[in-house]
Amino acid sequence: MTGQEESTLPDLGPVIGRHPVDHRRRWVNAGCALLVAVPSGRLGAWGLSATGEGTPGSNKAVGLLLGLALGASIIAVTQIARALRGERGEYFETHEEGLVHGSRRGARGWSWNRVTSLHVDGDAVNGLATRLGNGYRIEIGLDDGTRLRTDGLAEHAGDLGRVLLTRCPHVALKPRIPWYGRAGSWLLVAAAACVAAVPAMIFYIVDHPDREHRISAGTGMTMVRTEPGISEAGYAFLSIGMLVCTITAITLVITYVRGRAYR
């Protein structure tokens, strides 16, 4: 922090710990995920159009490739979104009397009694989840409406979580309702939209059959040329779309059932 930033912060006492957030790793994670998603998606789409009905073995291979591409794409999008939401040089700093959150834009501080909500979840050690930052989650709400979030990509995130829980016993034990507990029936509405999208794509395929064009070749001969109603890329796109909508609908229904436990 610069001297100007320090002068705008309240006196929060000695520093307990400093926890910079590694946003660079998020971009690396997103790049690695895209390196998996793009070739596996292209191979899966090619296999889907080339094998047709195919054999059980080939169908499993195509499904595995498409599933791998979908999972890697979700990871890439999530990591990019978190990197964009974060700030360059972001860090958390715990003091005896409060918390400081800062970045290259500046820093702000709050005493512990200004924390109104706190959620700490995870163990910070969980293989791939730790690499992605998903092994640990911290959400902090403050009395001025500020909401701070970080995850396992904060340095020594476990130590940060323990200090928060120790210094904020007035909110640490309050029950927290997750977003899917608050969403309610909107999850079913979204699931219904996904389900409706599947037959809509099927009807689109049915309404665009291959067309035959008869061309006179002279001397009484006629050539028949078949023009596809939908290109191979279109079939691949629609097939992946139906798969995504089906998986999303199932996930939303499961999430709705889980959310009912909080109501």
Short mmCIF file of C-alpha atoms in Angstrom, two decimals:
data_model
loop_
_atom_site.label_atom_id
_atom_site.label_comp_id
_atom_site.label_asym_id
_atom_site.label_seq_id
_atom_site.Cartn_x
_atom_site.Cartn_y
_atom_site.Cartn_z
CA MET A 1 0.00 0.00 0.00
CA THR A 2 1.10 3.54 -0.60
CA GLY A 3 1.22 6.17 2.08
CA GLN A 4 -1.94 7.77 0.67
CA GLU A 5 -3.82 4.48 0.91
CA GLU A 6 -2.62 3.85 4.46
CA SER A 7 -3.88 7.24 5.59
CA THR A 8 -7.42 6.43 4.41
CA LEU A 9 -7.58 3.16 6.34
CA PRO A 10 -8.84 2.91 9.93
CA ASP A 11 -6.38 1.90 12.62
CA LEU A 12 -6.89 -1.86 12.78
CA GLY A 13 -3.85 -2.83 14.78
CA PRO A 14 -0.97 -5.18 13.91
CA VAL A 15 -1.11 -7.36 10.81
CA ILE A 16 -1.90 -11.04 11.37
CA GLY A 17 -1.57 -12.25 7.78
CA ARG A 18 -1.52 -11.12 4.15
CA HIS A 19 -3.18 -13.21 1.43
CA PRO A 20 -2.62 -12.14 -2.21
CA VAL A 21 -4.98 -13.68 -4.80
CA ASP A 22 -3.30 -15.43 -7.75
CA HIS A 23 -5.48 -14.33 -10.69
CA ARG A 24 -2.73 -15.22 -13.17
CA ARG A 25 -3.31 -18.87 -12.43
CA ARG A 26 -6.95 -18.45 -13.45
CA TRP A 27 -5.88 -17.44 -16.96
CA VAL A 28 -3.48 -20.39 -17.11
CA ASN A 29 -6.27 -22.73 -15.98
CA ALA A 30 -8.62 -21.29 -18.63
CA GLY A 31 -5.98 -21.74 -21.35
CA CYS A 32 -5.35 -25.37 -20.36
CA ALA A 33 -9.09 -26.08 -20.31
CA LEU A 34 -9.51 -24.61 -23.80
CA LEU A 35 -6.62 -26.75 -25.05
CA VAL A 36 -8.68 -29.75 -23.95
CA ALA A 37 -12.11 -28.46 -24.99
CA VAL A 38 -11.36 -27.38 -28.57
CA PRO A 39 -9.73 -30.56 -29.98
CA SER A 40 -12.01 -32.94 -28.05
CA GLY A 41 -15.07 -30.99 -29.20
CA ARG A 42 -13.94 -31.04 -32.83
CA LEU A 43 -13.17 -34.76 -32.68
CA GLY A 44 -16.49 -35.48 -30.98
CA ALA A 45 -18.43 -33.46 -33.57
CA TRP A 46 -16.57 -35.16 -36.42
CA GLY A 47 -17.16 -38.59 -34.92
CA LEU A 48 -20.85 -37.79 -34.46
CA SER A 49 -21.30 -36.84 -38.11
CA ALA A 50 -19.01 -39.56 -39.51
CA THR A 51 -20.24 -42.62 -37.62
CA GLY A 52 -23.99 -41.98 -37.87
CA GLU A 53 -25.73 -44.55 -35.68
CA GLY A 54 -22.37 -46.24 -35.14
CA THR A 55 -21.50 -49.07 -32.80
CA PRO A 56 -21.88 -49.01 -29.00
CA GLY A 57 -18.11 -48.57 -28.68
CA SER A 58 -17.92 -45.65 -31.10
CA ASN A 59 -20.96 -43.99 -29.51
CA LYS A 60 -19.31 -44.19 -26.09
CA ALA A 61 -16.12 -42.66 -27.49
CA VAL A 62 -18.06 -39.81 -29.12
CA GLY A 63 -20.04 -39.24 -25.92
CA LEU A 64 -16.83 -39.19 -23.88
CA LEU A 65 -15.24 -36.63 -26.20
CA LEU A 66 -18.31 -34.39 -26.19
CA GLY A 67 -18.64 -34.67 -22.42
CA LEU A 68 -14.96 -33.84 -21.98
CA ALA A 69 -15.34 -30.82 -24.26
CA LEU A 70 -18.41 -29.62 -22.35
CA GLY A 71 -16.75 -30.01 -18.95
CA ALA A 72 -13.54 -28.29 -20.07
CA SER A 73 -15.55 -25.45 -21.64
CA ILE A 74 -17.42 -24.87 -18.38
CA ILE A 75 -14.12 -24.75 -16.49
CA ALA A 76 -12.66 -22.28 -18.99
CA VAL A 77 -15.69 -19.97 -18.84
CA THR A 78 -15.77 -20.08 -15.03
CA GLN A 79 -12.06 -19.32 -14.70
CA ILE A 80 -12.23 -16.45 -17.19
CA ALA A 81 -15.27 -14.96 -15.43
CA ARG A 82 -13.52 -15.08 -12.04
CA ALA A 83 -10.35 -13.58 -13.50
CA LEU A 84 -12.31 -10.70 -15.03
CA ARG A 85 -14.25 -10.15 -11.82
CA GLY A 86 -11.04 -9.96 -9.79
CA GLU A 87 -8.69 -7.00 -9.57
CA ARG A 88 -5.01 -6.80 -10.40
CA GLY A 89 -2.88 -7.05 -7.31
CA GLU A 90 -5.85 -8.11 -5.19
CA TYR A 91 -5.13 -9.16 -1.60
CA PHE A 92 -6.75 -9.70 1.79
CA GLU A 93 -5.03 -8.62 4.98
CA THR A 94 -6.15 -9.60 8.47
CA HIS A 95 -5.37 -7.36 11.43
CA GLU A 96 -5.97 -7.70 15.14
CA GLU A 97 -8.94 -5.37 14.93
CA GLY A 98 -10.27 -5.87 11.40
CA LEU A 99 -9.92 -6.77 7.74
CA VAL A 100 -8.34 -4.95 4.77
CA HIS A 101 -9.15 -5.67 1.13
CA GLY A 102 -6.97 -4.02 -1.48
CA SER A 103 -5.63 -4.03 -5.03
CA ARG A 104 -3.76 -1.68 -7.32
CA ARG A 105 -6.83 0.55 -7.27
CA GLY A 106 -6.53 1.15 -3.52
CA ALA A 107 -7.48 -0.42 -0.21
CA ARG A 108 -10.39 -0.36 2.24
CA GLY A 109 -10.62 -1.55 5.81
CA TRP A 110 -13.38 -2.62 8.21
CA SER A 111 -13.36 -3.50 11.89
CA TRP A 112 -14.53 -7.01 12.77
CA ASN A 113 -17.85 -5.83 14.21
CA ARG A 114 -18.82 -4.51 10.77
CA VAL A 115 -18.91 -8.02 9.30
CA THR A 116 -22.59 -8.95 8.90
CA SER A 117 -22.32 -12.32 7.14
CA LEU A 118 -19.61 -14.90 6.68
CA HIS A 119 -19.40 -18.21 4.86
CA VAL A 120 -16.29 -20.37 4.79
CA ASP A 121 -16.49 -23.70 2.99
CA GLY A 122 -13.97 -26.38 1.95
CA ASP A 123 -10.67 -27.80 3.08
CA ALA A 124 -8.27 -26.01 0.67
CA VAL A 125 -6.70 -29.36 -0.27
CA ASN A 126 -8.61 -31.21 -2.98
CA GLY A 127 -6.56 -32.09 -6.09
CA LEU A 128 -7.98 -30.51 -9.24
CA ALA A 129 -10.40 -28.40 -7.19
CA THR A 130 -7.44 -26.80 -5.41
CA ARG A 131 -5.79 -26.05 -8.74
CA LEU A 132 -8.95 -24.30 -9.90
CA GLY A 133 -9.52 -22.58 -6.56
CA ASN A 134 -12.77 -24.51 -5.96
CA GLY A 135 -11.47 -26.40 -2.93
CA TYR A 136 -12.08 -23.41 -0.67
CA ARG A 137 -14.65 -20.61 -0.73
CA ILE A 138 -14.93 -17.49 1.41
CA GLU A 139 -17.77 -14.95 1.22
CA ILE A 140 -17.85 -11.88 3.46
CA GLY A 141 -20.71 -9.40 3.82
CA LEU A 142 -20.16 -5.99 5.42
CA ASP A 143 -22.54 -3.43 6.91
CA ASP A 144 -22.01 -0.92 4.07
CA GLY A 145 -23.29 -3.42 1.48
CA THR A 146 -19.84 -4.54 0.31
CA ARG A 147 -19.52 -8.24 -0.50
CA LEU A 148 -16.07 -9.80 -0.76
CA ARG A 149 -15.36 -13.21 -2.26
CA THR A 150 -12.26 -15.30 -2.67
CA ASP A 151 -11.33 -18.95 -3.01
CA GLY A 152 -8.44 -21.38 -2.80
CA LEU A 153 -6.29 -19.24 -5.10
CA ALA A 154 -5.78 -16.78 -2.26
CA GLU A 155 -2.42 -17.54 -0.65
CA HIS A 156 -2.92 -19.59 2.55
CA ALA A 157 -6.68 -19.38 2.11
CA GLY A 158 -7.19 -21.81 4.99
CA ASP A 159 -5.41 -19.45 7.41
CA LEU A 160 -7.55 -16.55 6.17
CA GLY A 161 -10.72 -18.56 6.76
CA ARG A 162 -9.66 -19.60 10.28
CA VAL A 163 -8.90 -16.02 11.30
CA LEU A 164 -12.26 -14.83 9.96
CA LEU A 165 -14.14 -17.54 11.85
CA THR A 166 -12.22 -16.78 15.05
CA ARG A 167 -12.64 -13.01 14.88
CA CYS A 168 -16.29 -13.00 13.77
CA PRO A 169 -18.09 -15.43 16.09
CA HIS A 170 -21.17 -13.15 15.99
CA VAL A 171 -21.87 -14.19 12.36
CA ALA A 172 -19.80 -17.34 11.82
CA LEU A 173 -22.57 -19.67 13.05
CA LYS A 174 -25.48 -18.00 11.26
CA PRO A 175 -27.19 -20.38 8.78
CA ARG A 176 -26.54 -19.51 5.14
CA ILE A 177 -29.10 -20.18 2.42
CA PRO A 178 -27.32 -20.85 -0.91
CA TRP A 179 -28.53 -19.33 -4.16
CA TYR A 180 -30.35 -22.48 -5.22
CA GLY A 181 -32.27 -22.41 -1.95
CA ARG A 182 -33.45 -18.89 -2.75
CA ALA A 183 -34.15 -19.51 -6.45
CA GLY A 184 -37.12 -21.80 -5.75
CA SER A 185 -39.40 -22.67 -8.67
CA TRP A 186 -37.39 -20.52 -11.09
CA LEU A 187 -35.06 -23.51 -11.37
CA LEU A 188 -37.96 -25.63 -12.65
CA VAL A 189 -38.91 -22.90 -15.12
CA ALA A 190 -35.38 -22.92 -16.50
CA ALA A 191 -35.41 -26.74 -16.61
CA ALA A 192 -38.69 -26.68 -18.54
CA ALA A 193 -37.18 -24.24 -21.05
CA CYS A 194 -34.24 -26.60 -21.58
CA VAL A 195 -36.59 -29.56 -22.03
CA ALA A 196 -38.68 -27.60 -24.55
CA ALA A 197 -35.55 -26.71 -26.51
CA VAL A 198 -34.79 -30.39 -27.23
CA PRO A 199 -37.97 -31.20 -29.27
CA ALA A 200 -37.68 -27.77 -30.90
CA MET A 201 -34.27 -28.77 -32.27
CA ILE A 202 -35.63 -32.19 -33.31
CA PHE A 203 -38.53 -30.56 -35.18
CA TYR A 204 -36.05 -28.23 -36.87
CA ILE A 205 -34.09 -31.23 -38.15
CA VAL A 206 -37.29 -32.94 -39.35
CA ASP A 207 -38.44 -29.77 -41.15
CA HIS A 208 -35.16 -29.57 -43.08
CA PRO A 209 -34.87 -32.92 -44.89
CA ASP A 210 -32.45 -33.57 -47.71
CA ARG A 211 -33.75 -32.44 -51.10
CA GLU A 212 -33.32 -34.16 -54.45
CA HIS A 213 -32.80 -32.09 -57.57
CA ARG A 214 -33.23 -33.71 -60.99
CA ILE A 215 -30.98 -32.28 -63.66
CA SER A 216 -31.37 -33.13 -67.31
CA ALA A 217 -28.12 -34.48 -68.75
CA GLY A 218 -29.37 -34.63 -72.34
CA THR A 219 -30.10 -37.62 -74.53
CA GLY A 220 -33.01 -38.51 -72.27
CA MET A 221 -30.82 -39.00 -69.17
CA THR A 222 -31.55 -37.36 -65.82
CA MET A 223 -29.07 -36.85 -62.98
CA VAL A 224 -30.24 -36.74 -59.38
CA ARG A 225 -28.34 -34.50 -57.00
CA THR A 226 -29.03 -34.55 -53.26
CA GLU A 227 -28.79 -31.26 -51.38
CA PRO A 228 -28.58 -31.66 -47.58
CA GLY A 229 -31.20 -29.72 -45.64
CA ILE A 230 -28.74 -29.16 -42.79
CA SER A 231 -24.97 -29.10 -43.09
CA GLU A 232 -22.73 -31.45 -41.11
CA ALA A 233 -21.68 -28.55 -38.90
CA GLY A 234 -25.36 -27.78 -38.29
CA TYR A 235 -26.07 -31.37 -37.27
CA ALA A 236 -23.08 -31.30 -34.90
CA PHE A 237 -24.22 -28.00 -33.38
CA LEU A 238 -27.79 -29.24 -32.86
CA SER A 239 -26.62 -32.56 -31.41
CA ILE A 240 -24.34 -30.82 -28.91
CA GLY A 241 -27.16 -28.39 -28.11
CA MET A 242 -29.57 -31.22 -27.32
CA LEU A 243 -26.95 -32.87 -25.10
CA VAL A 244 -26.27 -29.62 -23.24
CA CYS A 245 -29.99 -28.89 -22.75
CA THR A 246 -30.65 -32.39 -21.43
CA ILE A 247 -27.76 -32.28 -18.96
CA THR A 248 -28.71 -28.76 -17.86
CA ALA A 249 -32.36 -29.71 -17.29
CA ILE A 250 -31.38 -32.71 -15.15
CA THR A 251 -28.92 -30.57 -13.17
CA LEU A 252 -31.54 -27.88 -12.54
CA VAL A 253 -34.10 -30.39 -11.29
CA ILE A 254 -31.53 -31.94 -8.92
CA THR A 255 -30.55 -28.46 -7.73
CA TYR A 256 -34.22 -27.61 -7.09
CA VAL A 257 -34.64 -30.75 -4.98
CA ARG A 258 -31.53 -29.85 -2.97
CA GLY A 259 -32.78 -26.30 -2.51
CA ARG A 260 -36.05 -27.50 -0.93
CA ALA A 261 -34.08 -28.52 2.17
CA TYR A 262 -33.51 -24.81 2.94
CA ARG A 263 -37.20 -23.86 2.83
#
